[in-house]
């Protein structure tokens, strides 16, 4: 799956629905689905608010693929990039305190996913890569 959309806050909900529909073929539990929707929301919101400063002219891309029991998702922006990635990954740190951001986005993504990686280049954008293994509902009932 590859999906590109304008960096508009309304598109965060669109991204959640698209990822939910895509992962449905793995028959995730409600908990797994909620984890994925929350992680994708955080990544897309970061791209819109921090990568593009809410400039709708920017583009956010989600790339996804399924391999076996896992879904891999990558959220890409070509915005401003992250000046200090180590600092940005610290719980409660936000570069936008005036917007009342919690500073927990990266922490949430890392805790809800099985693998999480952020690569960013100042002035060149950010790439957030995540992977989640989906337990089969059938295995829960056997």
PDB file of C-alpha atoms in Angstrom:
ATOM      1  CA  UNK A   1       0.000   0.000   0.000  1.00  0.00           C
ATOM      2  CA  UNK A   2       1.167   3.501  -0.746  1.00  0.00           C
ATOM      3  CA  UNK A   3      -0.934   6.495   0.172  1.00  0.00           C
ATOM      4  CA  UNK A   4      -0.050  10.188  -0.176  1.00  0.00           C
ATOM      5  CA  UNK A   5      -2.180  13.045   1.125  1.00  0.00           C
ATOM      6  CA  UNK A   6      -2.008  16.733   2.040  1.00  0.00           C
ATOM      7  CA  UNK A   7      -0.601  17.672   5.435  1.00  0.00           C
ATOM      8  CA  UNK A   8      -3.996  18.716   6.780  1.00  0.00           C
ATOM      9  CA  UNK A   9      -5.080  17.784  10.298  1.00  0.00           C
ATOM     10  CA  UNK A  10      -8.332  16.275   8.965  1.00  0.00           C
ATOM     11  CA  UNK A  11      -6.295  13.667   7.101  1.00  0.00           C
ATOM     12  CA  UNK A  12      -5.095  12.098  10.340  1.00  0.00           C
ATOM     13  CA  UNK A  13      -8.504  10.391  10.641  1.00  0.00           C
ATOM     14  CA  UNK A  14      -8.295   9.332   6.991  1.00  0.00           C
ATOM     15  CA  UNK A  15      -4.905   7.716   7.679  1.00  0.00           C
ATOM     16  CA  UNK A  16      -6.351   5.774  10.632  1.00  0.00           C
ATOM     17  CA  UNK A  17      -9.205   4.413   8.513  1.00  0.00           C
ATOM     18  CA  UNK A  18      -6.913   3.510   5.593  1.00  0.00           C
ATOM     19  CA  UNK A  19      -4.458   1.621   7.811  1.00  0.00           C
ATOM     20  CA  UNK A  20      -7.351  -0.127   9.597  1.00  0.00           C
ATOM     21  CA  UNK A  21      -8.777  -1.298   6.280  1.00  0.00           C
ATOM     22  CA  UNK A  22      -5.359  -2.444   5.073  1.00  0.00           C
ATOM     23  CA  UNK A  23      -4.551  -4.489   8.201  1.00  0.00           C
ATOM     24  CA  UNK A  24      -8.029  -6.055   8.325  1.00  0.00           C
ATOM     25  CA  UNK A  25      -6.793  -8.880   6.090  1.00  0.00           C
ATOM     26  CA  UNK A  26      -4.706 -10.091   9.071  1.00  0.00           C
ATOM     27  CA  UNK A  27      -7.820 -10.208  11.272  1.00  0.00           C
ATOM     28  CA  UNK A  28      -6.319  -8.211  14.175  1.00  0.00           C
ATOM     29  CA  UNK A  29      -7.816  -8.136  17.648  1.00  0.00           C
ATOM     30  CA  UNK A  30      -9.452  -4.877  18.752  1.00  0.00           C
ATOM     31  CA  UNK A  31      -6.424  -4.186  20.946  1.00  0.00           C
ATOM     32  CA  UNK A  32      -4.004  -4.672  18.059  1.00  0.00           C
ATOM     33  CA  UNK A  33      -6.155  -2.502  15.808  1.00  0.00           C
ATOM     34  CA  UNK A  34      -6.293   0.257  18.421  1.00  0.00           C
ATOM     35  CA  UNK A  35      -2.510   0.115  18.884  1.00  0.00           C
ATOM     36  CA  UNK A  36      -2.002   0.486  15.129  1.00  0.00           C
ATOM     37  CA  UNK A  37      -4.512   3.308  14.810  1.00  0.00           C
ATOM     38  CA  UNK A  38      -2.934   5.184  17.714  1.00  0.00           C
ATOM     39  CA  UNK A  39       0.614   4.754  16.387  1.00  0.00           C
ATOM     40  CA  UNK A  40      -0.325   5.872  12.866  1.00  0.00           C
ATOM     41  CA  UNK A  41      -2.213   8.853  14.298  1.00  0.00           C
ATOM     42  CA  UNK A  42       0.844   9.934  16.274  1.00  0.00           C
ATOM     43  CA  UNK A  43       3.181   9.573  13.285  1.00  0.00           C
ATOM     44  CA  UNK A  44       0.881  11.427  10.886  1.00  0.00           C
ATOM     45  CA  UNK A  45       0.147  14.175  13.407  1.00  0.00           C
ATOM     46  CA  UNK A  46       3.882  14.657  13.982  1.00  0.00           C
ATOM     47  CA  UNK A  47       4.455  14.971  10.236  1.00  0.00           C
ATOM     48  CA  UNK A  48       1.688  17.550   9.885  1.00  0.00           C
ATOM     49  CA  UNK A  49       2.377  19.646  12.984  1.00  0.00           C
ATOM     50  CA  UNK A  50       6.142  19.347  13.348  1.00  0.00           C
ATOM     51  CA  UNK A  51       7.316  18.446   9.848  1.00  0.00           C
ATOM     52  CA  UNK A  52       5.237  20.978   7.965  1.00  0.00           C
ATOM     53  CA  UNK A  53       4.118  23.419  10.689  1.00  0.00           C
ATOM     54  CA  UNK A  54       0.528  22.614   9.624  1.00  0.00           C
ATOM     55  CA  UNK A  55       1.187  23.828   6.047  1.00  0.00           C
ATOM     56  CA  UNK A  56      -1.350  21.902   3.937  1.00  0.00           C
ATOM     57  CA  UNK A  57       0.898  22.252   0.891  1.00  0.00           C
ATOM     58  CA  UNK A  58       3.129  19.536   2.374  1.00  0.00           C
ATOM     59  CA  UNK A  59       2.587  15.870   1.540  1.00  0.00           C
ATOM     60  CA  UNK A  60       2.566  12.910   3.920  1.00  0.00           C
ATOM     61  CA  UNK A  61       3.069   9.401   2.574  1.00  0.00           C
ATOM     62  CA  UNK A  62       2.228   6.130   4.280  1.00  0.00           C
ATOM     63  CA  UNK A  63       3.805   3.005   2.852  1.00  0.00           C
ATOM     64  CA  UNK A  64       2.605  -0.317   4.170  1.00  0.00           C
ATOM     65  CA  UNK A  65       3.115  -3.956   3.481  1.00  0.00           C
ATOM     66  CA  UNK A  66       2.126  -7.217   5.045  1.00  0.00           C
ATOM     67  CA  UNK A  67       4.525 -10.107   5.331  1.00  0.00           C
ATOM     68  CA  UNK A  68       3.375 -13.210   7.157  1.00  0.00           C
ATOM     69  CA  UNK A  69       1.851 -12.161  10.463  1.00  0.00           C
ATOM     70  CA  UNK A  70       3.307  -8.643  10.485  1.00  0.00           C
ATOM     71  CA  UNK A  71       2.335  -5.250   9.148  1.00  0.00           C
ATOM     72  CA  UNK A  72       5.067  -2.769   8.348  1.00  0.00           C
ATOM     73  CA  UNK A  73       4.179   0.920   8.124  1.00  0.00           C
ATOM     74  CA  UNK A  74       6.356   3.870   7.188  1.00  0.00           C
ATOM     75  CA  UNK A  75       5.217   7.487   7.503  1.00  0.00           C
ATOM     76  CA  UNK A  76       7.273   9.906   5.414  1.00  0.00           C
ATOM     77  CA  UNK A  77       7.334  13.680   5.260  1.00  0.00           C
ATOM     78  CA  UNK A  78       9.692  16.001   3.403  1.00  0.00           C
ATOM     79  CA  UNK A  79       9.360  18.795   5.918  1.00  0.00           C
ATOM     80  CA  UNK A  80      11.771  20.521   8.230  1.00  0.00           C
ATOM     81  CA  UNK A  81      13.278  17.427   9.867  1.00  0.00           C
ATOM     82  CA  UNK A  82      14.153  16.984  13.520  1.00  0.00           C
ATOM     83  CA  UNK A  83      17.002  19.066  14.896  1.00  0.00           C
ATOM     84  CA  UNK A  84      17.826  16.803  17.868  1.00  0.00           C
ATOM     85  CA  UNK A  85      16.355  13.323  17.442  1.00  0.00           C
ATOM     86  CA  UNK A  86      17.603  12.044  20.814  1.00  0.00           C
ATOM     87  CA  UNK A  87      15.889  14.950  22.585  1.00  0.00           C
ATOM     88  CA  UNK A  88      12.708  14.560  20.510  1.00  0.00           C
ATOM     89  CA  UNK A  89      12.453  10.901  21.567  1.00  0.00           C
ATOM     90  CA  UNK A  90      12.478  11.783  25.266  1.00  0.00           C
ATOM     91  CA  UNK A  91       9.094  11.332  26.968  1.00  0.00           C
ATOM     92  CA  UNK A  92       7.293  14.645  27.593  1.00  0.00           C
ATOM     93  CA  UNK A  93       9.582  16.666  25.291  1.00  0.00           C
ATOM     94  CA  UNK A  94       7.768  18.819  22.735  1.00  0.00           C
ATOM     95  CA  UNK A  95       9.033  21.475  20.381  1.00  0.00           C
ATOM     96  CA  UNK A  96       5.508  22.969  20.297  1.00  0.00           C
ATOM     97  CA  UNK A  97       4.520  23.640  23.940  1.00  0.00           C
ATOM     98  CA  UNK A  98       2.309  26.521  22.792  1.00  0.00           C
ATOM     99  CA  UNK A  99       0.086  23.945  21.060  1.00  0.00           C
ATOM    100  CA  UNK A 100      -0.249  21.989  24.314  1.00  0.00           C
ATOM    101  CA  UNK A 101       1.405  18.909  22.801  1.00  0.00           C
ATOM    102  CA  UNK A 102       2.058  16.120  25.314  1.00  0.00           C
ATOM    103  CA  UNK A 103       5.468  15.120  23.997  1.00  0.00           C
ATOM    104  CA  UNK A 104       4.543  11.429  24.131  1.00  0.00           C
ATOM    105  CA  UNK A 105       4.172  10.634  20.411  1.00  0.00           C
ATOM    106  CA  UNK A 106       7.419   8.744  19.872  1.00  0.00           C
ATOM    107  CA  UNK A 107       7.071   6.996  23.244  1.00  0.00           C
ATOM    108  CA  UNK A 108       3.558   5.815  22.358  1.00  0.00           C
ATOM    109  CA  UNK A 109       4.648   4.572  18.928  1.00  0.00           C
ATOM    110  CA  UNK A 110       7.614   2.722  20.388  1.00  0.00           C
ATOM    111  CA  UNK A 111       5.515   1.067  23.112  1.00  0.00           C
ATOM    112  CA  UNK A 112       2.605   0.064  20.851  1.00  0.00           C
ATOM    113  CA  UNK A 113       4.713  -1.436  18.070  1.00  0.00           C
ATOM    114  CA  UNK A 114       7.134  -4.384  17.968  1.00  0.00           C
ATOM    115  CA  UNK A 115       9.745  -2.404  16.048  1.00  0.00           C
ATOM    116  CA  UNK A 116      10.125   1.361  15.744  1.00  0.00           C
ATOM    117  CA  UNK A 117      12.723   3.531  14.026  1.00  0.00           C
ATOM    118  CA  UNK A 118      12.981   7.234  13.217  1.00  0.00           C
ATOM    119  CA  UNK A 119      15.356   8.686  10.643  1.00  0.00           C
ATOM    120  CA  UNK A 120      15.391  12.429  10.113  1.00  0.00           C
ATOM    121  CA  UNK A 121      17.452  14.956   8.213  1.00  0.00           C
ATOM    122  CA  UNK A 122      17.295  18.624   9.135  1.00  0.00           C
ATOM    123  CA  UNK A 123      15.643  20.347   6.182  1.00  0.00           C
ATOM    124  CA  UNK A 124      15.056  16.997   4.473  1.00  0.00           C
ATOM    125  CA  UNK A 125      12.160  15.402   6.330  1.00  0.00           C
ATOM    126  CA  UNK A 126      11.476  12.470   8.594  1.00  0.00           C
ATOM    127  CA  UNK A 127      10.788   8.769   8.098  1.00  0.00           C
ATOM    128  CA  UNK A 128       9.068   6.811  10.871  1.00  0.00           C
ATOM    129  CA  UNK A 129       9.153   3.038  10.351  1.00  0.00           C
ATOM    130  CA  UNK A 130       7.053   0.708  12.493  1.00  0.00           C
ATOM    131  CA  UNK A 131       6.295  -2.998  12.521  1.00  0.00           C
ATOM    132  CA  UNK A 132       3.620  -4.877  14.449  1.00  0.00           C
ATOM    133  CA  UNK A 133       3.050  -8.622  14.585  1.00  0.00           C
ATOM    134  CA  UNK A 134      -0.620  -9.590  14.545  1.00  0.00           C
ATOM    135  CA  UNK A 135      -1.712 -12.584  16.614  1.00  0.00           C
ATOM    136  CA  UNK A 136      -4.283 -14.722  14.846  1.00  0.00           C
ATOM    137  CA  UNK A 137      -7.715 -14.639  16.491  1.00  0.00           C
ATOM    138  CA  UNK A 138      -7.955 -18.316  15.610  1.00  0.00           C
ATOM    139  CA  UNK A 139      -4.952 -19.031  17.840  1.00  0.00           C
ATOM    140  CA  UNK A 140      -6.706 -17.306  20.748  1.00  0.00           C
ATOM    141  CA  UNK A 141      -9.632 -19.731  20.563  1.00  0.00           C
ATOM    142  CA  UNK A 142      -7.668 -22.980  20.019  1.00  0.00           C
TER     143      UNK A 142
END
